[in-house]
Amino acid sequence: MSPSSTSSLDGDVTDAVRTLLSDAGVEEDVDLVARILITGVGLGVDDTDRLDLKIASAALSEMRLAFALFAPYRSSPKVTIFGSARTQPHDPLYLAAADIARALAERGWMVVTGAGPGIMQAAAEGAGPDRSLGVSIRLPFEEKPNAVIAEADRVVAMKYFFTRKLMLVKESRGFVAVPGGFGTLDELFELLTLQQTGKAEPTPIVLLDAPGGTFWRGLERFAQEQLIPSGVISPDDLDRVLITDSVAAAESEITGFWRNYDSLRWIGSRLVLRLCAEPTDAEVAELSRRFSHLLTGGRIERTAPLRRERQDEDRLDMPRLLMDFDRHRVGELHHLIRAVNALASAPPATPPSEPHAVS
């Protein structure tokens, strides 16, 4: 049976699936859970290859375990730290990763890593077991999760890189990449692609080097000399990234991104930005003037919660800006967010933490 014929199947099994869910005690989001089960039945009816079924089954199982790991910490802001598994404890990069993790953990952030050795262990050590979560990968030359993550029992192991990368990105409100190899670069470029295309909401991204290091400046130079001149990325695509060798600057970039900006939501073709502080009329007018090139028409305006937001009880107590934002320019949203954070009406910026020595 072809996949297109499963539409008739859906009607035949829906009642049985809903009965099963009711008997199992599923009461929330029944339609979505039913869709998952119906898709599974469809895979069986489609005579799907056994290997394809194993991939789908393992991916869904892994995501369920990962969702359960993260669920108790849903209200805690999280930062994902990427980096090489080969970095040694005496390396300045190891010390930098531990320092930035510690600084953010002390501000209430949780640190998410790939749970392995090297930079991942450094970040877990810096944050401590109570502020660390790990998403490891099972490899033929498997290293066990680092001791910090393992002892706290806050790790989930993945078979597939794509499910692992989903969980390393999905929950986090900030990202720090420390120099690494193919894996680190793969994670970074996927993150940049998601931001550039609007498949992920804007978040701060820091490329952190050791003091005096040139690793990430080399990437910047490659972009300026090769990628931008050839037209495959835009001249401002790297503007969303902070390249630094300063832990204090990295900390300020991650936390400062959320100084005034809280979240966004698309309501039809209109974009709503939720803020922490009410902007003045003059500030809204200036934002509208500065960013008119990102709009399809009209102006940036203050607004009360829209009907859809009220129905969902979605951050109803927050000030809002409403605009007809050009979806083709969604990769430039970070410019507007940074301007919102710099408003005089925004909450005051908090100073970075004092540096710590790592033993």
CSV table of C-alpha atoms in Angstrom, one decimal:
chain,number,residue,atom,x,y,z
A,1,MET,CA,0.0,0.0,0.0
A,2,SER,CA,1.4,3.4,-0.9
A,3,PRO,CA,1.7,6.2,1.6
A,4,SER,CA,-1.0,8.1,-0.1
A,5,SER,CA,-3.5,5.4,0.7
A,6,THR,CA,-3.1,5.8,4.4
A,7,SER,CA,-5.7,8.6,4.4
A,8,SER,CA,-8.4,6.0,4.1
A,9,LEU,CA,-6.7,4.1,6.9
A,10,ASP,CA,-6.9,7.0,9.2
A,11,GLY,CA,-10.6,7.0,9.3
A,12,ASP,CA,-10.8,3.3,9.9
A,13,VAL,CA,-8.4,3.2,12.9
A,14,THR,CA,-9.2,6.6,14.6
A,15,ASP,CA,-11.9,5.3,16.9
A,16,ALA,CA,-9.8,2.4,18.0
A,17,VAL,CA,-6.8,4.6,18.6
A,18,ARG,CA,-8.8,7.1,20.7
A,19,THR,CA,-10.2,4.2,22.7
A,20,LEU,CA,-6.7,2.9,23.3
A,21,LEU,CA,-5.6,6.4,24.4
A,22,SER,CA,-8.6,6.8,26.7
A,23,ASP,CA,-7.9,3.4,28.3
A,24,ALA,CA,-4.3,4.4,28.8
A,25,GLY,CA,-5.3,7.6,30.6
A,26,VAL,CA,-4.1,10.0,27.9
A,27,GLU,CA,-6.1,13.2,28.4
A,28,GLU,CA,-4.0,16.1,27.1
A,29,ASP,CA,-3.2,16.7,23.4
A,30,VAL,CA,-5.1,13.5,22.4
A,31,ASP,CA,-5.1,14.6,18.7
A,32,LEU,CA,-1.3,14.8,18.5
A,33,VAL,CA,-0.8,11.5,20.3
A,34,ALA,CA,-3.3,9.9,18.0
A,35,ARG,CA,-1.5,11.2,15.0
A,36,ILE,CA,1.7,9.6,16.2
A,37,LEU,CA,0.0,6.2,16.6
A,38,ILE,CA,-1.8,6.5,13.2
A,39,THR,CA,1.5,7.4,11.5
A,40,GLY,CA,3.1,4.3,13.1
A,41,VAL,CA,0.2,2.1,11.8
A,42,GLY,CA,0.7,3.7,8.4
A,43,LEU,CA,4.4,2.8,8.3
A,44,GLY,CA,3.4,-0.8,8.9
A,45,VAL,CA,0.7,-0.7,6.2
A,46,ASP,CA,3.1,0.9,3.7
A,47,ASP,CA,5.4,-2.2,3.9
A,48,THR,CA,8.2,0.1,5.1
A,49,ASP,CA,11.7,-1.4,5.0
A,50,ARG,CA,12.7,-2.9,8.4
A,51,LEU,CA,15.8,-0.6,8.6
A,52,ASP,CA,13.5,2.5,8.1
A,53,LEU,CA,11.2,1.2,10.8
A,54,LYS,CA,14.1,0.8,13.2
A,55,ILE,CA,15.3,4.3,12.5
A,56,ALA,CA,11.8,5.7,13.2
A,57,SER,CA,11.2,3.6,16.3
A,58,ALA,CA,14.6,4.4,17.8
A,59,ALA,CA,14.3,8.1,17.1
A,60,LEU,CA,10.9,8.4,18.7
A,61,SER,CA,12.0,6.4,21.7
A,62,GLU,CA,15.1,8.5,22.2
A,63,MET,CA,13.1,11.7,21.9
A,64,ARG,CA,10.7,10.5,24.6
A,65,LEU,CA,13.6,9.8,27.0
A,66,ALA,CA,15.2,13.2,26.2
A,67,PHE,CA,11.9,15.1,26.7
A,68,ALA,CA,11.5,13.3,30.1
A,69,LEU,CA,15.1,14.3,31.1
A,70,PHE,CA,14.5,18.0,30.3
A,71,ALA,CA,10.9,18.3,31.5
A,72,PRO,CA,11.6,18.9,35.2
A,73,TYR,CA,13.8,21.9,34.2
A,74,ARG,CA,11.5,23.5,31.7
A,75,SER,CA,11.4,26.8,33.6
A,76,SER,CA,15.2,27.1,33.9
A,77,PRO,CA,17.1,29.0,31.2
A,78,LYS,CA,19.6,26.7,29.5
A,79,VAL,CA,22.8,27.3,27.5
A,80,THR,CA,24.3,24.6,25.3
A,81,ILE,CA,28.1,24.5,25.2
A,82,PHE,CA,29.8,22.8,22.2
A,83,GLY,CA,33.4,21.8,21.9
A,84,SER,CA,36.0,19.1,21.3
A,85,ALA,CA,36.1,15.9,23.2
A,86,ARG,CA,39.8,15.9,22.8
A,87,THR,CA,40.6,19.0,24.7
A,88,GLN,CA,42.8,18.3,27.8
A,89,PRO,CA,42.3,19.7,31.3
A,90,HIS,CA,45.5,21.8,31.1
A,91,ASP,CA,44.3,23.5,27.9
A,92,PRO,CA,43.3,27.2,28.2
A,93,LEU,CA,40.1,26.3,26.2
A,94,TYR,CA,39.2,23.8,28.9
A,95,LEU,CA,39.5,26.5,31.5
A,96,ALA,CA,37.5,29.0,29.5
A,97,ALA,CA,34.7,26.4,29.0
A,98,ALA,CA,34.6,25.7,32.8
A,99,ASP,CA,34.6,29.4,33.6
A,100,ILE,CA,31.7,30.4,31.3
A,101,ALA,CA,29.7,27.4,32.5
A,102,ARG,CA,30.3,28.4,36.1
A,103,ALA,CA,29.4,32.0,35.5
A,104,LEU,CA,26.1,31.2,33.9
A,105,ALA,CA,25.2,28.5,36.4
A,106,GLU,CA,25.7,31.1,39.2
A,107,ARG,CA,23.1,33.2,37.4
A,108,GLY,CA,20.6,30.4,37.5
A,109,TRP,CA,21.3,28.9,34.1
A,110,MET,CA,21.5,25.2,33.4
A,111,VAL,CA,24.3,24.0,31.1
A,112,VAL,CA,23.6,21.4,28.4
A,113,THR,CA,26.5,19.5,26.8
A,114,GLY,CA,27.1,16.4,24.8
A,115,ALA,CA,28.1,14.6,28.0
A,116,GLY,CA,31.5,13.5,26.8
A,117,PRO,CA,35.1,14.3,27.8
A,118,GLY,CA,37.1,17.4,26.9
A,119,ILE,CA,35.1,20.7,26.6
A,120,MET,CA,31.9,18.8,27.5
A,121,GLN,CA,33.4,17.7,30.8
A,122,ALA,CA,34.9,21.1,31.4
A,123,ALA,CA,31.5,22.7,31.1
A,124,ALA,CA,29.9,20.2,33.4
A,125,GLU,CA,32.6,20.7,36.0
A,126,GLY,CA,32.1,24.4,35.8
A,127,ALA,CA,28.4,24.3,36.2
A,128,GLY,CA,28.4,21.5,38.7
A,129,PRO,CA,26.2,18.4,38.7
A,130,ASP,CA,23.0,20.2,39.9
A,131,ARG,CA,23.1,22.6,36.9
A,132,SER,CA,24.2,20.1,34.2
A,133,LEU,CA,22.3,18.1,31.6
A,134,GLY,CA,23.9,15.7,29.1
A,135,VAL,CA,22.9,14.3,25.7
A,136,SER,CA,25.5,11.7,24.8
A,137,ILE,CA,26.0,9.8,21.5
A,138,ARG,CA,26.6,6.0,21.3
A,139,LEU,CA,29.6,5.4,19.1
A,140,PRO,CA,31.6,2.3,18.1
A,141,PHE,CA,34.5,3.6,20.2
A,142,GLU,CA,32.2,4.7,22.9
A,143,GLU,CA,33.4,6.8,25.7
A,144,LYS,CA,31.2,6.7,28.8
A,145,PRO,CA,29.5,10.0,29.9
A,146,ASN,CA,31.8,12.1,32.0
A,147,ALA,CA,31.6,11.5,35.7
A,148,VAL,CA,29.9,14.8,36.5
A,149,ILE,CA,26.9,14.0,34.3
A,150,ALA,CA,26.8,10.3,35.1
A,151,GLU,CA,26.9,10.6,38.9
A,152,ALA,CA,24.0,13.1,38.8
A,153,ASP,CA,22.0,10.7,36.5
A,154,ARG,CA,21.2,13.6,34.2
A,155,VAL,CA,22.1,12.2,30.9
A,156,VAL,CA,20.3,10.5,28.0
A,157,ALA,CA,22.2,8.5,25.3
A,158,MET,CA,21.3,8.8,21.7
A,159,LYS,CA,21.9,6.5,18.7
A,160,TYR,CA,21.5,9.1,16.1
A,161,PHE,CA,23.2,12.4,15.7
A,162,PHE,CA,20.0,14.1,14.4
A,163,THR,CA,18.0,13.4,17.5
A,164,ARG,CA,21.0,14.4,19.7
A,165,LYS,CA,21.4,17.7,17.9
A,166,LEU,CA,17.6,18.4,18.2
A,167,MET,CA,17.9,18.1,22.0
A,168,LEU,CA,21.1,20.1,22.2
A,169,VAL,CA,19.3,23.0,20.4
A,170,LYS,CA,15.6,22.7,21.2
A,171,GLU,CA,15.7,23.7,24.9
A,172,SER,CA,18.4,26.3,25.0
A,173,ARG,CA,18.2,30.1,25.1
A,174,GLY,CA,21.9,30.6,24.4
A,175,PHE,CA,24.9,28.8,22.8
A,176,VAL,CA,28.6,28.8,23.3
A,177,ALA,CA,31.0,27.1,20.8
A,178,VAL,CA,34.5,26.4,21.9
A,179,PRO,CA,37.1,25.4,19.2
A,180,GLY,CA,36.6,21.8,18.1
A,181,GLY,CA,36.6,19.5,15.1
A,182,PHE,CA,34.0,18.3,12.6
A,183,GLY,CA,31.4,17.6,15.3
A,184,THR,CA,31.6,21.1,16.8
A,185,LEU,CA,31.6,22.7,13.4
A,186,ASP,CA,28.6,20.6,12.3
A,187,GLU,CA,26.6,21.7,15.4
A,188,LEU,CA,27.6,25.3,14.9
A,189,PHE,CA,26.7,25.4,11.2
A,190,GLU,CA,23.3,23.7,11.8
A,191,LEU,CA,22.6,26.2,14.5
A,192,LEU,CA,23.5,29.2,12.2
A,193,THR,CA,21.4,27.7,9.5
A,194,LEU,CA,18.4,27.4,11.8
A,195,GLN,CA,18.8,31.0,12.8
A,196,GLN,CA,19.4,32.3,9.3
A,197,THR,CA,16.3,30.6,7.9
A,198,GLY,CA,14.0,31.3,10.8
A,199,LYS,CA,13.5,27.7,11.7
A,200,ALA,CA,14.6,28.5,15.2
A,201,GLU,CA,13.9,31.6,17.3
A,202,PRO,CA,16.7,34.1,17.7
A,203,THR,CA,19.1,33.3,20.4
A,204,PRO,CA,22.6,34.5,21.4
A,205,ILE,CA,25.5,32.6,19.9
A,206,VAL,CA,29.1,33.1,21.2
A,207,LEU,CA,32.2,31.7,19.7
A,208,LEU,CA,34.6,31.6,22.6
A,209,ASP,CA,38.3,31.2,22.2
A,210,ALA,CA,41.2,30.9,24.6
A,211,PRO,CA,42.9,34.2,25.5
A,212,GLY,CA,44.7,35.4,22.4
A,213,GLY,CA,43.3,32.5,20.3
A,214,THR,CA,42.6,32.9,16.6
A,215,PHE,CA,40.5,29.8,15.8
A,216,TRP,CA,37.2,31.6,15.3
A,217,ARG,CA,38.8,34.6,13.7
A,218,GLY,CA,40.0,32.2,11.1
A,219,LEU,CA,36.3,31.2,10.4
A,220,GLU,CA,35.4,34.9,10.3
A,221,ARG,CA,38.2,35.5,7.8
A,222,PHE,CA,37.0,32.6,5.6
A,223,ALA,CA,33.5,34.0,5.6
A,224,GLN,CA,34.8,37.5,4.7
A,225,GLU,CA,37.2,36.3,2.0
A,226,GLN,CA,35.2,33.4,0.5
A,227,LEU,CA,31.5,33.1,1.6
A,228,ILE,CA,30.4,36.7,1.4
A,229,PRO,CA,32.1,37.6,-1.9
A,230,SER,CA,30.7,34.5,-3.5
A,231,GLY,CA,27.2,35.5,-2.4
A,232,VAL,CA,26.4,32.3,-0.6
A,233,ILE,CA,25.8,34.2,2.7
A,234,SER,CA,24.8,37.7,3.4
A,235,PRO,CA,27.3,40.3,4.6
A,236,ASP,CA,25.6,40.6,8.0
A,237,ASP,CA,25.0,36.9,8.6
A,238,LEU,CA,27.8,36.7,11.1
A,239,ASP,CA,26.5,39.8,12.9
A,240,ARG,CA,24.4,37.5,15.1
A,241,VAL,CA,27.5,35.9,16.4
A,242,LEU,CA,29.9,37.2,19.1
A,243,ILE,CA,33.5,36.1,18.6
A,244,THR,CA,35.5,36.7,21.7
A,245,ASP,CA,38.3,35.4,24.0
A,246,SER,CA,36.7,36.9,27.1
A,247,VAL,CA,34.5,34.9,29.4
A,248,ALA,CA,33.0,38.1,30.8
A,249,ALA,CA,32.0,39.2,27.3
A,250,ALA,CA,30.5,35.8,26.6
A,251,GLU,CA,28.5,35.9,29.8
A,252,SER,CA,27.2,39.4,29.0
A,253,GLU,CA,26.2,38.4,25.5
A,254,ILE,CA,24.2,35.4,26.6
A,255,THR,CA,22.4,37.1,29.5
A,256,GLY,CA,22.1,40.5,27.8
A,257,PHE,CA,20.2,39.1,24.9
A,258,TRP,CA,17.3,38.5,27.3
A,259,ARG,CA,17.7,41.9,29.1
A,260,ASN,CA,14.4,43.2,27.6
A,261,TYR,CA,13.4,40.8,24.9
A,262,ASP,CA,11.4,37.9,26.2
A,263,SER,CA,9.9,36.0,23.2
A,264,LEU,CA,8.1,36.3,19.9
A,265,ARG,CA,5.1,34.8,18.3
A,266,TRP,CA,3.7,34.9,14.8
A,267,ILE,CA,-0.1,35.5,14.6
A,268,GLY,CA,-0.9,34.9,11.0
A,269,SER,CA,1.3,37.2,9.0
A,270,ARG,CA,2.0,39.5,12.0
A,271,LEU,CA,4.8,39.3,14.4
A,272,VAL,CA,4.5,40.0,18.1
A,273,LEU,CA,7.5,40.8,20.2
A,274,ARG,CA,7.0,40.4,24.0
A,275,LEU,CA,9.2,42.6,26.2
A,276,CYS,CA,10.1,42.9,29.9
A,277,ALA,CA,9.6,46.7,30.0
A,278,GLU,CA,7.1,49.0,28.4
A,279,PRO,CA,8.7,51.2,25.7
A,280,THR,CA,7.9,54.8,25.4
A,281,ASP,CA,6.0,56.3,22.4
A,282,ALA,CA,9.2,58.0,21.3
A,283,GLU,CA,11.2,54.7,21.5
A,284,VAL,CA,8.5,52.8,19.5
A,285,ALA,CA,8.5,55.6,16.8
A,286,GLU,CA,12.3,55.4,16.5
A,287,LEU,CA,12.3,51.6,16.2
A,288,SER,CA,9.7,51.9,13.5
A,289,ARG,CA,11.8,54.4,11.6
A,290,ARG,CA,15.1,52.4,12.0
A,291,PHE,CA,13.6,49.1,11.0
A,292,SER,CA,11.0,50.1,8.4
A,293,HIS,CA,13.1,48.2,5.8
A,294,LEU,CA,12.2,44.9,7.6
A,295,LEU,CA,8.5,45.5,7.4
A,296,THR,CA,6.1,44.7,4.6
A,297,GLY,CA,4.1,47.8,5.5
A,298,GLY,CA,2.7,49.9,8.3
A,299,ARG,CA,4.6,50.7,11.5
A,300,ILE,CA,5.8,49.0,14.7
A,301,GLU,CA,3.2,49.6,17.3
A,302,ARG,CA,2.5,48.8,20.9
A,303,THR,CA,-0.4,46.4,21.4
A,304,ALA,CA,-2.3,44.5,24.0
A,305,PRO,CA,-2.3,40.7,23.8
A,306,LEU,CA,-4.0,39.5,20.6
A,307,ARG,CA,-7.0,37.3,20.7
A,308,ARG,CA,-5.0,34.1,19.9
A,309,GLU,CA,-2.6,35.0,22.7
A,310,ARG,CA,-5.5,35.5,25.1
A,311,GLN,CA,-7.0,32.2,24.2
A,312,ASP,CA,-3.7,30.4,24.9
A,313,GLU,CA,-3.0,32.6,28.0
A,314,ASP,CA,0.4,33.3,26.4
A,315,ARG,CA,2.5,35.7,28.5
A,316,LEU,CA,-0.5,38.1,28.9
A,317,ASP,CA,1.2,40.4,31.4
A,318,MET,CA,4.1,41.4,29.1
A,319,PRO,CA,4.3,44.6,27.0
A,320,ARG,CA,4.2,43.9,23.3
A,321,LEU,CA,5.2,45.3,19.9
A,322,LEU,CA,3.2,44.4,16.8
A,323,MET,CA,4.4,44.6,13.2
A,324,ASP,CA,4.1,43.2,9.7
A,325,PHE,CA,7.6,41.8,9.6
A,326,ASP,CA,8.9,40.6,6.2
A,327,ARG,CA,9.4,36.8,6.6
A,328,HIS,CA,12.0,36.9,3.9
A,329,ARG,CA,14.1,39.0,6.3
A,330,VAL,CA,13.6,36.8,9.4
A,331,GLY,CA,17.3,36.2,9.6
A,332,GLU,CA,17.7,39.8,10.5
A,333,LEU,CA,15.4,39.7,13.5
A,334,HIS,CA,18.4,39.8,15.9
A,335,HIS,CA,19.1,43.4,14.8
A,336,LEU,CA,15.7,44.5,16.1
A,337,ILE,CA,16.0,42.4,19.3
A,338,ARG,CA,19.3,44.0,20.1
A,339,ALA,CA,17.8,47.5,19.5
A,340,VAL,CA,15.0,46.6,21.9
A,341,ASN,CA,17.5,45.5,24.5
A,342,ALA,CA,19.3,48.8,24.2
A,343,LEU,CA,16.3,51.0,24.8
A,344,ALA,CA,16.5,53.4,27.8
A,345,SER,CA,13.3,51.9,29.1
A,346,ALA,CA,14.9,48.4,29.2
A,347,PRO,CA,15.7,46.8,32.6
A,348,PRO,CA,19.3,47.7,33.7
A,349,ALA,CA,22.0,45.4,32.5
A,350,THR,CA,23.6,43.2,35.2
A,351,PRO,CA,27.4,43.1,35.5
A,352,PRO,CA,29.2,39.9,34.6
A,353,SER,CA,30.3,37.6,37.3
A,354,GLU,CA,33.8,37.8,38.8
A,355,PRO,CA,36.2,35.4,37.1
A,356,HIS,CA,37.0,32.1,38.9
A,357,ALA,CA,40.2,30.1,38.9
A,358,VAL,CA,39.8,26.4,37.8
A,359,SER,CA,41.8,23.8,39.6
